């Protein structure tokens, strides 16, 4: 009896990732991947369970790569504004180190990759990644302003999510050095303003004072 062919699951994820960014997530089918990597459909179903499970693992791998890199950049920068600026610049470094993963994660709508039939186990892993990002934003807020309230965390979100998305991602300018400078300047401006001050109790009005 012939021995089953041994293959590298990462090679399948690589092929699926490339196909998704080149032709769109809808083009990623088990049959197409089997032909691309020379593996039977049955072997792919055995390893990944379903097409939705395979796409989920592709997205999760890219997400983990990004958050790992972002954490490395933050740790290297230290604490405070420098760490927030480093986190904001993570998409640029990510695109340089993992260009295909960056295109999948940053330039394709998540709903196109993670459909409603995503297996529960993978959906829980997606939620865990989202929590990891939120925890990082709380950490950055605390180290910069000694605050973890909504206004402070929203300011970090503006710097590391909203501004990179608006300046770099929406117009596909990750490789544009001027756009990178615009991002750095915008982040610096937001940090100089800082979060909304904590609310100050309103003094009671005194009637009849001229």
mmCIF file of C-alpha atoms in Angstrom, residues 1-209:
data_model
loop_
_atom_site.group_PDB
_atom_site.id
_atom_site.type_symbol
_atom_site.label_atom_id
_atom_site.label_comp_id
_atom_site.label_asym_id
_atom_site.label_seq_id
_atom_site.Cartn_x
_atom_site.Cartn_y
_atom_site.Cartn_z
ATOM 1 C CA UNK A 1 0.000 0.000 0.000
ATOM 2 C CA UNK A 2 1.475 3.409 -0.946
ATOM 3 C CA UNK A 3 2.239 5.732 1.907
ATOM 4 C CA UNK A 4 0.156 8.924 2.075
ATOM 5 C CA UNK A 5 1.879 12.006 0.784
ATOM 6 C CA UNK A 6 3.244 14.250 3.527
ATOM 7 C CA UNK A 7 2.775 17.985 2.989
ATOM 8 C CA UNK A 8 3.417 21.170 4.893
ATOM 9 C CA UNK A 9 0.190 22.840 6.105
ATOM 10 C CA UNK A 10 1.970 26.204 5.967
ATOM 11 C CA UNK A 11 2.493 25.692 2.243
ATOM 12 C CA UNK A 12 -1.273 25.327 1.872
ATOM 13 C CA UNK A 13 -1.856 28.492 3.905
ATOM 14 C CA UNK A 14 0.737 30.313 1.788
ATOM 15 C CA UNK A 15 -1.019 29.226 -1.399
ATOM 16 C CA UNK A 16 -4.443 30.194 -0.035
ATOM 17 C CA UNK A 17 -3.154 33.578 1.089
ATOM 18 C CA UNK A 18 -1.593 34.311 -2.296
ATOM 19 C CA UNK A 19 -4.734 33.243 -4.145
ATOM 20 C CA UNK A 20 -6.914 35.396 -1.900
ATOM 21 C CA UNK A 21 -4.917 38.581 -2.462
ATOM 22 C CA UNK A 22 -4.423 37.995 -6.186
ATOM 23 C CA UNK A 23 -7.912 36.880 -7.176
ATOM 24 C CA UNK A 24 -10.092 37.549 -4.144
ATOM 25 C CA UNK A 25 -11.164 35.285 -1.270
ATOM 26 C CA UNK A 26 -13.954 33.743 -3.371
ATOM 27 C CA UNK A 27 -11.286 32.158 -5.573
ATOM 28 C CA UNK A 28 -9.906 30.159 -2.646
ATOM 29 C CA UNK A 29 -11.477 26.732 -3.050
ATOM 30 C CA UNK A 30 -10.298 23.360 -1.871
ATOM 31 C CA UNK A 31 -10.032 22.187 -5.469
ATOM 32 C CA UNK A 32 -7.929 25.189 -6.504
ATOM 33 C CA UNK A 33 -5.611 24.760 -3.541
ATOM 34 C CA UNK A 34 -5.280 21.040 -4.119
ATOM 35 C CA UNK A 35 -4.172 21.723 -7.662
ATOM 36 C CA UNK A 36 -1.794 24.478 -6.546
ATOM 37 C CA UNK A 37 0.025 22.453 -3.904
ATOM 38 C CA UNK A 38 -0.437 18.968 -5.329
ATOM 39 C CA UNK A 39 -2.517 17.634 -2.436
ATOM 40 C CA UNK A 40 -5.783 15.732 -2.662
ATOM 41 C CA UNK A 41 -9.054 17.392 -1.707
ATOM 42 C CA UNK A 42 -9.580 14.716 0.906
ATOM 43 C CA UNK A 43 -6.271 15.490 2.590
ATOM 44 C CA UNK A 44 -7.139 19.179 2.738
ATOM 45 C CA UNK A 45 -10.552 18.511 4.239
ATOM 46 C CA UNK A 46 -8.908 16.181 6.751
ATOM 47 C CA UNK A 47 -6.456 18.889 7.833
ATOM 48 C CA UNK A 48 -8.681 21.969 7.754
ATOM 49 C CA UNK A 49 -12.206 20.603 8.074
ATOM 50 C CA UNK A 50 -13.806 22.919 5.534
ATOM 51 C CA UNK A 51 -13.126 25.799 3.186
ATOM 52 C CA UNK A 52 -14.316 28.190 5.914
ATOM 53 C CA UNK A 53 -11.918 26.590 8.380
ATOM 54 C CA UNK A 54 -9.033 26.901 5.957
ATOM 55 C CA UNK A 55 -9.726 30.583 5.293
ATOM 56 C CA UNK A 56 -10.095 31.137 9.014
ATOM 57 C CA UNK A 57 -6.659 29.694 9.644
ATOM 58 C CA UNK A 58 -5.180 31.851 6.880
ATOM 59 C CA UNK A 59 -6.628 34.997 8.475
ATOM 60 C CA UNK A 60 -5.599 33.977 11.992
ATOM 61 C CA UNK A 61 -2.019 33.340 10.919
ATOM 62 C CA UNK A 62 -1.821 36.789 9.357
ATOM 63 C CA UNK A 63 -3.409 38.363 12.438
ATOM 64 C CA UNK A 64 -0.978 36.670 14.789
ATOM 65 C CA UNK A 65 1.947 37.731 12.657
ATOM 66 C CA UNK A 66 0.788 41.343 12.778
ATOM 67 C CA UNK A 67 0.144 41.467 16.514
ATOM 68 C CA UNK A 68 3.441 39.721 17.262
ATOM 69 C CA UNK A 69 5.296 42.312 15.191
ATOM 70 C CA UNK A 70 3.363 45.179 16.744
ATOM 71 C CA UNK A 71 4.240 43.918 20.214
ATOM 72 C CA UNK A 72 7.913 43.675 19.252
ATOM 73 C CA UNK A 73 7.884 47.280 18.009
ATOM 74 C CA UNK A 74 6.148 48.526 21.156
ATOM 75 C CA UNK A 75 8.562 46.685 23.445
ATOM 76 C CA UNK A 76 11.543 48.093 21.546
ATOM 77 C CA UNK A 77 10.177 51.643 21.816
ATOM 78 C CA UNK A 78 9.599 51.501 25.550
ATOM 79 C CA UNK A 79 6.607 53.281 27.039
ATOM 80 C CA UNK A 80 4.564 56.400 26.487
ATOM 81 C CA UNK A 81 4.160 58.324 23.204
ATOM 82 C CA UNK A 82 7.092 56.560 21.530
ATOM 83 C CA UNK A 83 5.397 53.201 22.043
ATOM 84 C CA UNK A 84 2.128 54.477 20.576
ATOM 85 C CA UNK A 85 3.983 55.879 17.560
ATOM 86 C CA UNK A 86 5.724 52.524 17.099
ATOM 87 C CA UNK A 87 2.400 50.684 17.220
ATOM 88 C CA UNK A 88 0.951 53.107 14.658
ATOM 89 C CA UNK A 89 3.803 52.344 12.270
ATOM 90 C CA UNK A 90 3.345 48.576 12.525
ATOM 91 C CA UNK A 91 1.411 48.254 9.214
ATOM 92 C CA UNK A 92 4.376 49.694 7.317
ATOM 93 C CA UNK A 93 6.871 47.234 8.811
ATOM 94 C CA UNK A 94 4.382 44.390 8.471
ATOM 95 C CA UNK A 95 3.962 45.089 4.754
ATOM 96 C CA UNK A 96 7.742 44.986 4.325
ATOM 97 C CA UNK A 97 8.237 41.721 6.217
ATOM 98 C CA UNK A 98 5.070 39.863 5.234
ATOM 99 C CA UNK A 99 3.727 41.555 2.085
ATOM 100 C CA UNK A 100 1.109 38.935 1.225
ATOM 101 C CA UNK A 101 -0.147 38.610 4.794
ATOM 102 C CA UNK A 102 -0.334 42.401 4.980
ATOM 103 C CA UNK A 103 -2.469 42.625 1.861
ATOM 104 C CA UNK A 104 -4.815 39.958 3.196
ATOM 105 C CA UNK A 105 -5.149 41.416 6.678
ATOM 106 C CA UNK A 106 -5.042 45.136 5.946
ATOM 107 C CA UNK A 107 -6.548 45.552 2.494
ATOM 108 C CA UNK A 108 -9.272 42.907 2.227
ATOM 109 C CA UNK A 109 -12.460 43.255 4.241
ATOM 110 C CA UNK A 110 -12.496 40.733 7.045
ATOM 111 C CA UNK A 111 -16.055 39.702 6.231
ATOM 112 C CA UNK A 112 -14.852 38.473 2.847
ATOM 113 C CA UNK A 113 -12.476 36.037 4.551
ATOM 114 C CA UNK A 114 -14.293 35.147 7.762
ATOM 115 C CA UNK A 115 -17.817 34.136 6.853
ATOM 116 C CA UNK A 116 -20.751 33.199 9.092
ATOM 117 C CA UNK A 117 -19.851 29.510 8.784
ATOM 118 C CA UNK A 118 -16.484 29.971 10.505
ATOM 119 C CA UNK A 119 -16.022 27.058 12.945
ATOM 120 C CA UNK A 120 -16.681 27.973 16.565
ATOM 121 C CA UNK A 121 -13.152 27.133 17.689
ATOM 122 C CA UNK A 122 -11.670 29.513 15.127
ATOM 123 C CA UNK A 123 -14.222 32.219 15.931
ATOM 124 C CA UNK A 124 -13.073 32.042 19.549
ATOM 125 C CA UNK A 125 -9.466 32.427 18.417
ATOM 126 C CA UNK A 126 -10.438 35.508 16.396
ATOM 127 C CA UNK A 127 -12.053 36.970 19.502
ATOM 128 C CA UNK A 128 -8.887 36.229 21.473
ATOM 129 C CA UNK A 129 -6.827 38.175 18.920
ATOM 130 C CA UNK A 130 -9.221 41.107 19.151
ATOM 131 C CA UNK A 131 -8.873 41.069 22.935
ATOM 132 C CA UNK A 132 -5.103 41.037 22.564
ATOM 133 C CA UNK A 133 -5.285 44.265 20.552
ATOM 134 C CA UNK A 134 -7.630 45.875 23.076
ATOM 135 C CA UNK A 135 -5.316 44.868 25.920
ATOM 136 C CA UNK A 136 -2.398 46.485 24.091
ATOM 137 C CA UNK A 137 -4.340 49.720 23.664
ATOM 138 C CA UNK A 138 -5.207 49.771 27.358
ATOM 139 C CA UNK A 139 -1.566 49.139 28.217
ATOM 140 C CA UNK A 140 -0.416 51.996 25.973
ATOM 141 C CA UNK A 141 -3.020 54.332 27.432
ATOM 142 C CA UNK A 142 -1.999 53.489 30.977
ATOM 143 C CA UNK A 143 1.731 53.887 30.339
ATOM 144 C CA UNK A 144 1.249 57.221 28.561
ATOM 145 C CA UNK A 145 -1.349 59.040 30.655
ATOM 146 C CA UNK A 146 -1.855 56.830 33.713
ATOM 147 C CA UNK A 147 -5.424 56.313 32.509
ATOM 148 C CA UNK A 148 -7.440 53.444 31.098
ATOM 149 C CA UNK A 149 -10.801 55.153 30.722
ATOM 150 C CA UNK A 150 -12.669 55.254 27.425
ATOM 151 C CA UNK A 151 -11.415 58.681 26.360
ATOM 152 C CA UNK A 152 -7.782 57.691 26.844
ATOM 153 C CA UNK A 153 -8.149 54.347 25.060
ATOM 154 C CA UNK A 154 -10.056 56.069 22.236
ATOM 155 C CA UNK A 155 -7.056 58.349 21.728
ATOM 156 C CA UNK A 156 -4.771 55.332 21.370
ATOM 157 C CA UNK A 157 -7.287 53.782 18.960
ATOM 158 C CA UNK A 158 -7.189 56.945 16.857
ATOM 159 C CA UNK A 159 -3.399 56.704 16.659
ATOM 160 C CA UNK A 160 -2.890 53.013 15.974
ATOM 161 C CA UNK A 161 -6.079 52.084 14.099
ATOM 162 C CA UNK A 162 -7.956 55.070 12.663
ATOM 163 C CA UNK A 163 -5.048 57.140 11.355
ATOM 164 C CA UNK A 164 -3.117 54.252 9.709
ATOM 165 C CA UNK A 165 -6.357 53.092 8.095
ATOM 166 C CA UNK A 166 -7.255 56.537 6.759
ATOM 167 C CA UNK A 167 -3.784 57.639 5.673
ATOM 168 C CA UNK A 168 -2.165 54.404 4.505
ATOM 169 C CA UNK A 169 -4.712 51.686 3.887
ATOM 170 C CA UNK A 170 -7.794 53.223 2.287
ATOM 171 C CA UNK A 171 -5.735 54.550 -0.621
ATOM 172 C CA UNK A 172 -3.161 51.775 -0.638
ATOM 173 C CA UNK A 173 -0.233 54.032 0.297
ATOM 174 C CA UNK A 174 1.735 51.696 2.556
ATOM 175 C CA UNK A 175 4.818 52.090 0.377
ATOM 176 C CA UNK A 176 4.474 55.864 -0.027
ATOM 177 C CA UNK A 177 7.136 57.585 2.071
ATOM 178 C CA UNK A 178 5.245 60.885 2.137
ATOM 179 C CA UNK A 179 2.149 59.113 3.429
ATOM 180 C CA UNK A 180 4.272 57.525 6.132
ATOM 181 C CA UNK A 181 5.508 60.980 7.130
ATOM 182 C CA UNK A 182 1.910 62.220 7.173
ATOM 183 C CA UNK A 183 0.996 59.371 9.503
ATOM 184 C CA UNK A 184 3.854 60.130 11.876
ATOM 185 C CA UNK A 185 2.912 63.823 11.942
ATOM 186 C CA UNK A 186 -0.759 63.056 12.519
ATOM 187 C CA UNK A 187 0.003 60.669 15.372
ATOM 188 C CA UNK A 188 2.331 63.237 16.953
ATOM 189 C CA UNK A 189 -0.383 65.907 16.725
ATOM 190 C CA UNK A 190 -2.985 63.698 18.374
ATOM 191 C CA UNK A 191 -0.591 62.760 21.161
ATOM 192 C CA UNK A 192 0.241 66.403 21.832
ATOM 193 C CA UNK A 193 -3.464 67.114 22.371
ATOM 194 C CA UNK A 194 -4.000 63.922 24.346
ATOM 195 C CA UNK A 195 -7.293 62.478 25.551
ATOM 196 C CA UNK A 196 -10.303 64.457 26.686
ATOM 197 C CA UNK A 197 -9.736 65.595 30.289
ATOM 198 C CA UNK A 198 -11.558 63.651 32.913
ATOM 199 C CA UNK A 199 -14.925 65.220 33.548
ATOM 200 C CA UNK A 200 -14.930 67.904 36.229
ATOM 201 C CA UNK A 201 -18.028 68.069 38.444
ATOM 202 C CA UNK A 202 -20.214 71.027 37.517
ATOM 203 C CA UNK A 203 -20.596 73.596 40.294
ATOM 204 C CA UNK A 204 -24.178 74.331 41.307
ATOM 205 C CA UNK A 205 -25.576 77.513 39.816
ATOM 206 C CA UNK A 206 -26.070 80.415 42.192
ATOM 207 C CA UNK A 207 -29.051 82.535 41.325
ATOM 208 C CA UNK A 208 -29.281 86.279 41.908
ATOM 209 C CA UNK A 209 -25.584 87.144 41.595
#
